[in-house]
Coordinates of C-alpha atoms and ligand atoms in Angstrom, one line a residue:
X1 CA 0.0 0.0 0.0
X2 CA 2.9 2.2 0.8
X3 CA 3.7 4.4 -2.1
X4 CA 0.0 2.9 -3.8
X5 CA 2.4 0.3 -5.1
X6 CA -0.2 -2.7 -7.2
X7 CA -3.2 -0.1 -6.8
X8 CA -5.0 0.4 -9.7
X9 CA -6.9 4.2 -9.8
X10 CA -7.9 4.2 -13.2
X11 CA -9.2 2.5 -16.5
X12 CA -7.0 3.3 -19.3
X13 CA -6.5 2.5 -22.7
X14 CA -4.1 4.0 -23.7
X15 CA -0.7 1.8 -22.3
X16 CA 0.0 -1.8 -20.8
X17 CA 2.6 -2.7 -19.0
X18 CA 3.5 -5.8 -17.1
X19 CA 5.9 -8.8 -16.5
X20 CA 4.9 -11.7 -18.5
X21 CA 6.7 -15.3 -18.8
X22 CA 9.3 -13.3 -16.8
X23 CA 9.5 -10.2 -19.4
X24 CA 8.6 -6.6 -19.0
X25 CA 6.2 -6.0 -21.6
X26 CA 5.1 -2.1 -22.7
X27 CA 2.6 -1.8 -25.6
X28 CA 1.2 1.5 -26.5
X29 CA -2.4 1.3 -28.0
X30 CA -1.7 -2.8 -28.0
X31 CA 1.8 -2.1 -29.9
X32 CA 4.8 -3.6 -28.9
X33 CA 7.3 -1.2 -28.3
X34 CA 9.6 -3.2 -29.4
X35 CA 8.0 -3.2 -32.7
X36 CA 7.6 0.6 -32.5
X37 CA 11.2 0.9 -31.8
X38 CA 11.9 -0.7 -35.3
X39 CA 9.5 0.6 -37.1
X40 CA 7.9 3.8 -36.2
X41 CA 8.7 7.7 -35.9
X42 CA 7.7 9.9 -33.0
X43 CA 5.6 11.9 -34.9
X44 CA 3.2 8.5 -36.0
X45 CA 3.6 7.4 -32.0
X46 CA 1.9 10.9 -30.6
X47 CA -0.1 10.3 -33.6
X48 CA -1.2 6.7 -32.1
X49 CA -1.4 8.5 -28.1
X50 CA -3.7 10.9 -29.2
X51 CA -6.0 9.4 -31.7
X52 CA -5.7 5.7 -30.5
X53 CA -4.8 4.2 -34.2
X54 CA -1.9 4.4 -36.2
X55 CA -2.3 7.2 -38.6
X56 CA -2.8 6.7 -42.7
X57 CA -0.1 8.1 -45.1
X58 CA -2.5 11.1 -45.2
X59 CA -3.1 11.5 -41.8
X60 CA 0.3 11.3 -40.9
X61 CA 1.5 14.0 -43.4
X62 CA -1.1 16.1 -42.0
X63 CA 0.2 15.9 -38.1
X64 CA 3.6 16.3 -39.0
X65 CA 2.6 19.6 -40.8
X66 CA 0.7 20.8 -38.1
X67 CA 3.1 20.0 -35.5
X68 CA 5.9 21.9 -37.7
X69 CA 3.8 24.8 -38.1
X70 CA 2.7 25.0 -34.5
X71 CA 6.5 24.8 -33.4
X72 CA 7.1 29.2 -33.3
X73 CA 7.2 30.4 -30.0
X74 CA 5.1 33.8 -29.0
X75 CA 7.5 36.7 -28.6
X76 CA 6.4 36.8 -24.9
X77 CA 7.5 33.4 -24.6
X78 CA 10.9 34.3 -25.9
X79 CA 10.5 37.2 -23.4
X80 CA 10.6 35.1 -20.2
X81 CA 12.7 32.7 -21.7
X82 CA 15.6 35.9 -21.8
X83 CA 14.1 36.9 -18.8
X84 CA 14.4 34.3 -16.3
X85 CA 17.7 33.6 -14.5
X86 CA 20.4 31.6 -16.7
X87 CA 20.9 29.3 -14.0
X88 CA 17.0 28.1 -13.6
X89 CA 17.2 24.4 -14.0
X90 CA 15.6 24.0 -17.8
X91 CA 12.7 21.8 -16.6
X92 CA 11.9 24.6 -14.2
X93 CA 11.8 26.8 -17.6
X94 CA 9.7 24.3 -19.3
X95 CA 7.3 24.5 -16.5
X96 CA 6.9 28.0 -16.2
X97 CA 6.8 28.7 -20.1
X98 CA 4.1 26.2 -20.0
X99 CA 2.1 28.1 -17.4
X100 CA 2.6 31.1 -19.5
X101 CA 1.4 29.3 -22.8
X102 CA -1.5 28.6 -21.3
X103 CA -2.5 32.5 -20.0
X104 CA -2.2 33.1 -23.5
X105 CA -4.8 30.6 -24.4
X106 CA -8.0 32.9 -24.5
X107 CA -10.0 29.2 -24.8
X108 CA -7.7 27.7 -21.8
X109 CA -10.7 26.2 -20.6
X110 CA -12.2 24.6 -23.3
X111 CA -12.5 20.7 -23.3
X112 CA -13.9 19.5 -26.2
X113 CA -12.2 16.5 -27.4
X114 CA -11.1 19.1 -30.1
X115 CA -9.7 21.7 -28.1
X116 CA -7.9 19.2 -26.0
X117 CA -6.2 17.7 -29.4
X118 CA -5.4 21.3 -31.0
X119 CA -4.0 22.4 -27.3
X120 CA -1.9 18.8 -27.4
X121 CA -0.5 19.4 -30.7
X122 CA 0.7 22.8 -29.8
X123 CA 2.2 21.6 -26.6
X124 CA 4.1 18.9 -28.1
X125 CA 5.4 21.4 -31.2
X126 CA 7.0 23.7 -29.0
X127 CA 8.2 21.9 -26.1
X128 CA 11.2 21.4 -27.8
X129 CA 11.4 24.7 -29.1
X130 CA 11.4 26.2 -25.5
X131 CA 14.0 23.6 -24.1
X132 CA 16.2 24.7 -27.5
X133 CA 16.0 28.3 -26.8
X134 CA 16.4 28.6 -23.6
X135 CA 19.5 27.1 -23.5
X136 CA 21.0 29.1 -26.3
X137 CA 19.5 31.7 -24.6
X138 CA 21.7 31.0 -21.7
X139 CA 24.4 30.2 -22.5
X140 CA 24.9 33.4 -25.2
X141 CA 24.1 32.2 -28.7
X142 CA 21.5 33.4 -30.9
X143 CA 18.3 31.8 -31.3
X144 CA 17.9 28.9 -34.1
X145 CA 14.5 28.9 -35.1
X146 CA 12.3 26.0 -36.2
X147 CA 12.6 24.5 -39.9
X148 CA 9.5 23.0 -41.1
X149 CA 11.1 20.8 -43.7
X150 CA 12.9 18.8 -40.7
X151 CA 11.2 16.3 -38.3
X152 CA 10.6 16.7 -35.3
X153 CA 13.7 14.7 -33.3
X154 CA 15.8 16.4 -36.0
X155 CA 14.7 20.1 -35.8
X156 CA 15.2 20.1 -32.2
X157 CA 18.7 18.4 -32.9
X158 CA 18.9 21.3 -35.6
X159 CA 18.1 24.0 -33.0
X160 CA 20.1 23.3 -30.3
X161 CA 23.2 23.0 -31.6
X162 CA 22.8 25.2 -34.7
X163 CA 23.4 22.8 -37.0
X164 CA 21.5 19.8 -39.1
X165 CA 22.8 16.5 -37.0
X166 CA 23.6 14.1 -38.7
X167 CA 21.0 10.9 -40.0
X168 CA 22.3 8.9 -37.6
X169 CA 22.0 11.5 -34.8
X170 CA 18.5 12.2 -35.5
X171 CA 17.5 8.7 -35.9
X172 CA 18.8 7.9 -32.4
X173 CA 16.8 10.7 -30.6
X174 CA 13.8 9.9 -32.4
X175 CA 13.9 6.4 -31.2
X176 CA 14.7 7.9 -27.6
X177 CA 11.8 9.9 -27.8
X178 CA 9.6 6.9 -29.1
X179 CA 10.4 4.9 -25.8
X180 CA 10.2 8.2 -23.7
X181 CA 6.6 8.5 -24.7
X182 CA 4.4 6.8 -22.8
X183 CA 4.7 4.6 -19.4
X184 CA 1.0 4.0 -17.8
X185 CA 0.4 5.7 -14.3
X186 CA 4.3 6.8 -13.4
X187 CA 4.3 9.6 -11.6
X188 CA 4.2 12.2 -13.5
X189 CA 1.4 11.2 -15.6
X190 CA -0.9 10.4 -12.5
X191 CA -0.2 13.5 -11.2
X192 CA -1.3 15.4 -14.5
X193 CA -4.5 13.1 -14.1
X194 CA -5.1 14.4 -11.0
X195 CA -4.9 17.5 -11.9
X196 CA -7.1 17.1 -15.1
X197 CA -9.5 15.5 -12.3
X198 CA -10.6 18.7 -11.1
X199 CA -11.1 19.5 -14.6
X200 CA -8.3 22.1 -14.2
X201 CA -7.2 23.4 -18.1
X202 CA -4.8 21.5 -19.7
X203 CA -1.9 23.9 -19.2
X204 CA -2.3 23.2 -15.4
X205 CA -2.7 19.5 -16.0
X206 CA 1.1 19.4 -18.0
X207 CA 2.5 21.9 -15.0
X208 CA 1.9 19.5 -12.7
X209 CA 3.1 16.3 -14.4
X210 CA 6.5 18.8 -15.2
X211 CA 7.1 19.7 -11.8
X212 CA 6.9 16.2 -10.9
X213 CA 9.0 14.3 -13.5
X214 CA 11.6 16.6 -12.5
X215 CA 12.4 14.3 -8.9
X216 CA 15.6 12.4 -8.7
X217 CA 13.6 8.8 -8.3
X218 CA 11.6 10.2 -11.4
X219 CA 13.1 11.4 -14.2
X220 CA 15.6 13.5 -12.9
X221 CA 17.6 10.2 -12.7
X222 CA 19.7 10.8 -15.7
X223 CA 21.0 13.5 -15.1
X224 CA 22.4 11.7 -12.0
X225 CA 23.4 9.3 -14.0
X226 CA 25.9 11.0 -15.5
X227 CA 27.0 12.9 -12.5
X228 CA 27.8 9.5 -11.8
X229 CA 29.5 8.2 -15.1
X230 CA 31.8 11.5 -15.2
X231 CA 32.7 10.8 -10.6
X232 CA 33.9 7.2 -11.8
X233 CA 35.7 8.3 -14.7
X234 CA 37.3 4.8 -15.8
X235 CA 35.2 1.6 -16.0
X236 CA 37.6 0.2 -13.5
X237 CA 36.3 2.2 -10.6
X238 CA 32.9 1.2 -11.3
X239 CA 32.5 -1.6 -9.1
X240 CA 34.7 0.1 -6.0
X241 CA 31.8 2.9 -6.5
X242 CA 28.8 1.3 -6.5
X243 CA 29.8 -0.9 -3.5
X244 CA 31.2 1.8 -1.7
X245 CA 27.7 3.5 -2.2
X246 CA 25.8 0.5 -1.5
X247 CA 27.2 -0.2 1.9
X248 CA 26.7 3.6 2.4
X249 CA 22.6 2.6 1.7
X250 CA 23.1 5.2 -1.3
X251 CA 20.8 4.6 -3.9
X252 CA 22.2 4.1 -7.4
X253 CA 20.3 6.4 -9.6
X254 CA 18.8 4.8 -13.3
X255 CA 18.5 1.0 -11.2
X256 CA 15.1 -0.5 -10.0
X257 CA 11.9 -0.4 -11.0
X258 CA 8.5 -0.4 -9.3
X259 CA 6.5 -2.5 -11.9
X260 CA 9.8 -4.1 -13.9
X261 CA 10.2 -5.9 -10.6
X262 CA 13.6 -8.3 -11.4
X263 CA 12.7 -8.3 -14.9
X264 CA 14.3 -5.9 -17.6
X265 CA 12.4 -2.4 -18.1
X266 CA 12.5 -3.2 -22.0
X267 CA 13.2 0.5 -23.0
X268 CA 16.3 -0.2 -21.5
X269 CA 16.8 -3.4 -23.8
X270 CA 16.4 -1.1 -26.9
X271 CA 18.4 2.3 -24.8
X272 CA 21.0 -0.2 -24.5
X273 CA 22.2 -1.2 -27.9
X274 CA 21.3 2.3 -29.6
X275 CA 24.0 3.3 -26.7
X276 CA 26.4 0.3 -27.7
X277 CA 25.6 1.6 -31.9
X278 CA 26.6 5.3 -30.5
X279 CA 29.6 4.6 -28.8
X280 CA 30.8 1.9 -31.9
X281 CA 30.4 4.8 -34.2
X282 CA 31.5 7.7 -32.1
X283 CA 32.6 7.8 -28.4
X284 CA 32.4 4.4 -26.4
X285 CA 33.7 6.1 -23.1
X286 CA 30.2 6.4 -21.5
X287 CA 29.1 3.2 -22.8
X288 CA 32.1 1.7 -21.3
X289 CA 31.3 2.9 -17.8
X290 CA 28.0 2.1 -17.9
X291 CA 28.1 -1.3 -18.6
X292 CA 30.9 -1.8 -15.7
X293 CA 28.3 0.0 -12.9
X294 CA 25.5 -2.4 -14.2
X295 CA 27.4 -5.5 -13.9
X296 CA 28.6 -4.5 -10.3
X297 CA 25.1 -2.9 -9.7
X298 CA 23.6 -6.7 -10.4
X299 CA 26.4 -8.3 -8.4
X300 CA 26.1 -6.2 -5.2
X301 CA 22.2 -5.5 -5.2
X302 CA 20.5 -7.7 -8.0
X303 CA 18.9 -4.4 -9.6
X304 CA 18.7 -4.1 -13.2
X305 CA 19.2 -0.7 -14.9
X306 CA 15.8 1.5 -15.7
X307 CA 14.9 3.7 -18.9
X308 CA 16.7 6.3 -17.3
X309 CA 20.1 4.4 -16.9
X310 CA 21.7 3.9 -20.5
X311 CA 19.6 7.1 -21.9
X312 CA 22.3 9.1 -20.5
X313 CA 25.4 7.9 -22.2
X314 CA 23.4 8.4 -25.1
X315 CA 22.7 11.8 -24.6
X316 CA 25.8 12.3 -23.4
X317 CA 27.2 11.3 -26.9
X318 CA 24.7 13.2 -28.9
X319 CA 26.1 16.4 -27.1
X320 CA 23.3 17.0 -25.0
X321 CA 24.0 19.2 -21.7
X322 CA 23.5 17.5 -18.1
X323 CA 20.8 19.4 -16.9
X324 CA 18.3 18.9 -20.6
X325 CA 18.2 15.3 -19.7
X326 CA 14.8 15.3 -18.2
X327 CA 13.6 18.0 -20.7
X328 CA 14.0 15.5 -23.4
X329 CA 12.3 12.9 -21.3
X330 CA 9.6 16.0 -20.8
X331 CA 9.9 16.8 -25.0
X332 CA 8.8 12.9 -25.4
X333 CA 6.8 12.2 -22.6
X334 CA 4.1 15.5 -23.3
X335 CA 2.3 13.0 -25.8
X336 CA 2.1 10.5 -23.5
X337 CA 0.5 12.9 -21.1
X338 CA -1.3 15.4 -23.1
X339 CA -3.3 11.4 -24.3
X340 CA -3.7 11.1 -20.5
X341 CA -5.4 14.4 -19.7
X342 CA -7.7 13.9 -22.9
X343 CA -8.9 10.3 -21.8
X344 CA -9.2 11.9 -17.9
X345 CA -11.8 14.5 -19.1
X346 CA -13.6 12.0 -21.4
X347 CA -14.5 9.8 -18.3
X348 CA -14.1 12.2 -15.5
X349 CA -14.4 11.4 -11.9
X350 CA -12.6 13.4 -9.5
X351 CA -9.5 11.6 -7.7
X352 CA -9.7 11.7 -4.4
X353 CA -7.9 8.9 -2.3
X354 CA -8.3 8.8 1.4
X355 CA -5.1 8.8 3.6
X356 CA -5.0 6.3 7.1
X357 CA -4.6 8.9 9.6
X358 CA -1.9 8.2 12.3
X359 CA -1.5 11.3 13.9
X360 CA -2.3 12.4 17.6
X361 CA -6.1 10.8 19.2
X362 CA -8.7 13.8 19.6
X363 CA -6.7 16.4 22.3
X364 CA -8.4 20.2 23.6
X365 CA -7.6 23.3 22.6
X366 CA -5.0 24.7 24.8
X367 CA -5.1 28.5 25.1
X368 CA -1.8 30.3 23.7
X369 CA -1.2 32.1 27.6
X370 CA -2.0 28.6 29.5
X371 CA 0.9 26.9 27.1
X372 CA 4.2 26.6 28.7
Ligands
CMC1 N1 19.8 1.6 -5.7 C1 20.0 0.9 -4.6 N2 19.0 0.2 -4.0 C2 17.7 0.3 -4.6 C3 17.5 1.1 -5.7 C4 18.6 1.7 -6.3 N3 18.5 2.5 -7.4 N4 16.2 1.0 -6.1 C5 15.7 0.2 -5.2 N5 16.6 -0.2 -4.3 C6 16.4 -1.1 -3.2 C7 15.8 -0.4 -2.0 O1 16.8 0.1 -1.2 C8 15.0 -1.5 -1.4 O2 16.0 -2.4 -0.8 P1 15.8 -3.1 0.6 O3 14.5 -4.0 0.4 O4 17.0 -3.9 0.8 O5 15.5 -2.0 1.6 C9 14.5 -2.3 -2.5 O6 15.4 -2.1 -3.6 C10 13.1 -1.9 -3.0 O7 13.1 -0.5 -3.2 P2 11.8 0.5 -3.1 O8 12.2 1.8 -2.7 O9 10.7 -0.2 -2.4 O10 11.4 0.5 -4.6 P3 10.3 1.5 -5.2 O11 9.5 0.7 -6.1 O12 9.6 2.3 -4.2 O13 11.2 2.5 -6.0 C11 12.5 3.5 -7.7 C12 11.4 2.5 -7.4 C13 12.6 3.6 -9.2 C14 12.0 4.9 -7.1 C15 13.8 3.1 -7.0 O14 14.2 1.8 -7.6 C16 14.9 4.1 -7.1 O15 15.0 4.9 -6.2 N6 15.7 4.1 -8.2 C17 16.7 5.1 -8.4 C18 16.1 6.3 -9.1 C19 15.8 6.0 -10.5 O16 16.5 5.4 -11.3 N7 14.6 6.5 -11.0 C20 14.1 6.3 -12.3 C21 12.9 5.4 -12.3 S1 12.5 4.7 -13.9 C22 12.0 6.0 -14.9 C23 11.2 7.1 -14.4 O17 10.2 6.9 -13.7 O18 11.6 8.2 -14.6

């Protein structure tokens, strides 16, 4: 019960996950991600969150347009972006540009199945827009805006660094994003549902699912992660590490799992050898390191790593900063819970779970002067 662990608070249809014939399994829509992995762009899977079916040829031409179009940031966006203080952590910039996008939504409140779609859309175009120029922002480049002519992994690839990656580069984020998408009642996503229980506006709903992906047992983990990867330095010192942090009763950031209980978190399965591809074809230091800290992380405590675990070496190698980890979880993960707020107001009933009070028995008042 402690930490709702097993409860079940909702219907959904929109993601399974489970441990089968001893297996993690993760289907979006009844897709194997596995199979969505291989096959599938991250355009067609916020295509398949939103709407519930893969899209046509047609229909799929038509959201990737839209999503390019919508991917322009209001000046006043831009505004706060400049404005806020270069060191705010980028997920706490992504949360309050979000707040912000939504005060300039005259029909914030609207619900319609419609709304909630067109609202989505926009939310996912320019999440990576934000992240993008806010960090050029500060760090004292000029802004790289948008191109509509390059998808969307690619144009955020394209506007970060200032320059088109490479095919290789933008295939690996896009299938990064792809697993990043979706993953049932996590944290974040429940508390967005919460949130979207109240029948609070969108823009309220995302807030709170971006506040809360931000925690360090969330999706902050990578960004540990790699704290950790660059502190052991050498593969060699990986397993002196992790048992010295072990025996401390340290926690190992990007290991466990509250549903993937002993099995693999398959994200990690497909994380792991698009991190093994990167580091063949570019830099295999990270990979290196990682692989020594989850052999001595399986020796010492029997943990397997999480999605969190091997995405970092990978964005470490695509050039990424540290602290955009978790914003690219966030730039994947919006579909995931934009699909979540949707189905929340289609078949709403407030959430509100009881607590097992265990706080002091029924005591009088005491006034303040009679206290001692
Ligand atoms: N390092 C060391 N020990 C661990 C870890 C870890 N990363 N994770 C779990 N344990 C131990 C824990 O100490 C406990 O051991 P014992 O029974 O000996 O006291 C046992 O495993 C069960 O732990 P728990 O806290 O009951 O597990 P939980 O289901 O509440 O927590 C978790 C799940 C993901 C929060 C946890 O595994 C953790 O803190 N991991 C590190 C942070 C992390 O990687 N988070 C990313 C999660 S996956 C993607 C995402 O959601 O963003």
């Amino acid at each position: 019960m402690s930490g709702l662990e097993d409860v079940v608070a909702c219907d959904s249809s929109i993601c399974r996950i489970a441990v089968e014939d001893g297996r993690g399994i993760l289907e979006y829509r009844g897709y194997d991600i596995h199979d969505l992995a291989k096959n599938s762009s991250y355009e067609e899977v916020a295509y398949l969150l939103l709407f519930g079916d893969l899209p046509s040829k047609r229909e799929l031409e038509k959201f990737k347009e839209e999503l390019a179009m919508q991917r322009s940031l209001p000046a006043q966006i831009i505004g706060l972006l400049t404005h806020l203080p270069p060191f705010t952590h980028p997920m706490v910039v992504l949360r309050t540009a979000t707040s912000y996008l939504g005060s300039m939504d005259k029909y914030i409140h609207y619900k319609s199945h419609e709304m909630s779609i067109e609202k989505s859309i926009s939310l996912i175009a320019k999440f990576p827009t934000v992240v993008a120029y806010f960090h050029r922002i500060r760090s004292g480049q000029n802004l790289v805006h948008p191109r509509e002519d390059l998808d969307h992994a690619a144009n955020f690839l394209y506007m970060l660094h200032g320059e088109e990656p490479t095919e290789t580069m933008a295939k690996c984020l896009d299938l990064d994003m792809i697993l990043h998408a979706e993953h049932e009642l996590n944290a974040s996503t429940f508390a967005a549902r919460i949130a979207a229980s109240t029948l609070a506006d969108i823009y309220a709903s995302i807030v709170a699912a971006t506040g809360t992906l931000l925690g360090p047992l969330h999706g902050g983990a990578s960004q540990k992660v790699m704290e950790m990867l660059r502190e052991i330095a050498v593969p060699w010192r990986a397993e002196s590490y992790v048992r010295e942090k072990l025996e401390k009763g340290e926690r190992i950031m990007g290991f466990g799992h509250r549903v993937y209980r002993r099995v693999m978190d398959p994200r990690t399965l497909e994380l792991k050898s698009l991190a093994k591809r990167l580091a063949e074809e570019r830099n295999p230091k990270w990979y290196e390191i990682s692989e020594a800290v989850e052999e001595a992380v399986y020796k010492y405590k029997g943990l397997l790593p999480n999605v969190d675990f091997y995405s970092a070496s990978v964005y470490a190698t695509l050039g990424i900063p540290d602290d955009l980890y978790v914003n690219i979880f966030a730039i994947g993960r919006i579909s995931g819970w934009c699909a979540h707020v949707i189905e929340q107001y289609e078949n709403n009933r407030l959430i509100r779970p009881r607590a097992n009070y265990i706080g002091p028995e029924r005591r009088g008042y005491i006034p303040f002067d009679e206290r001692p």
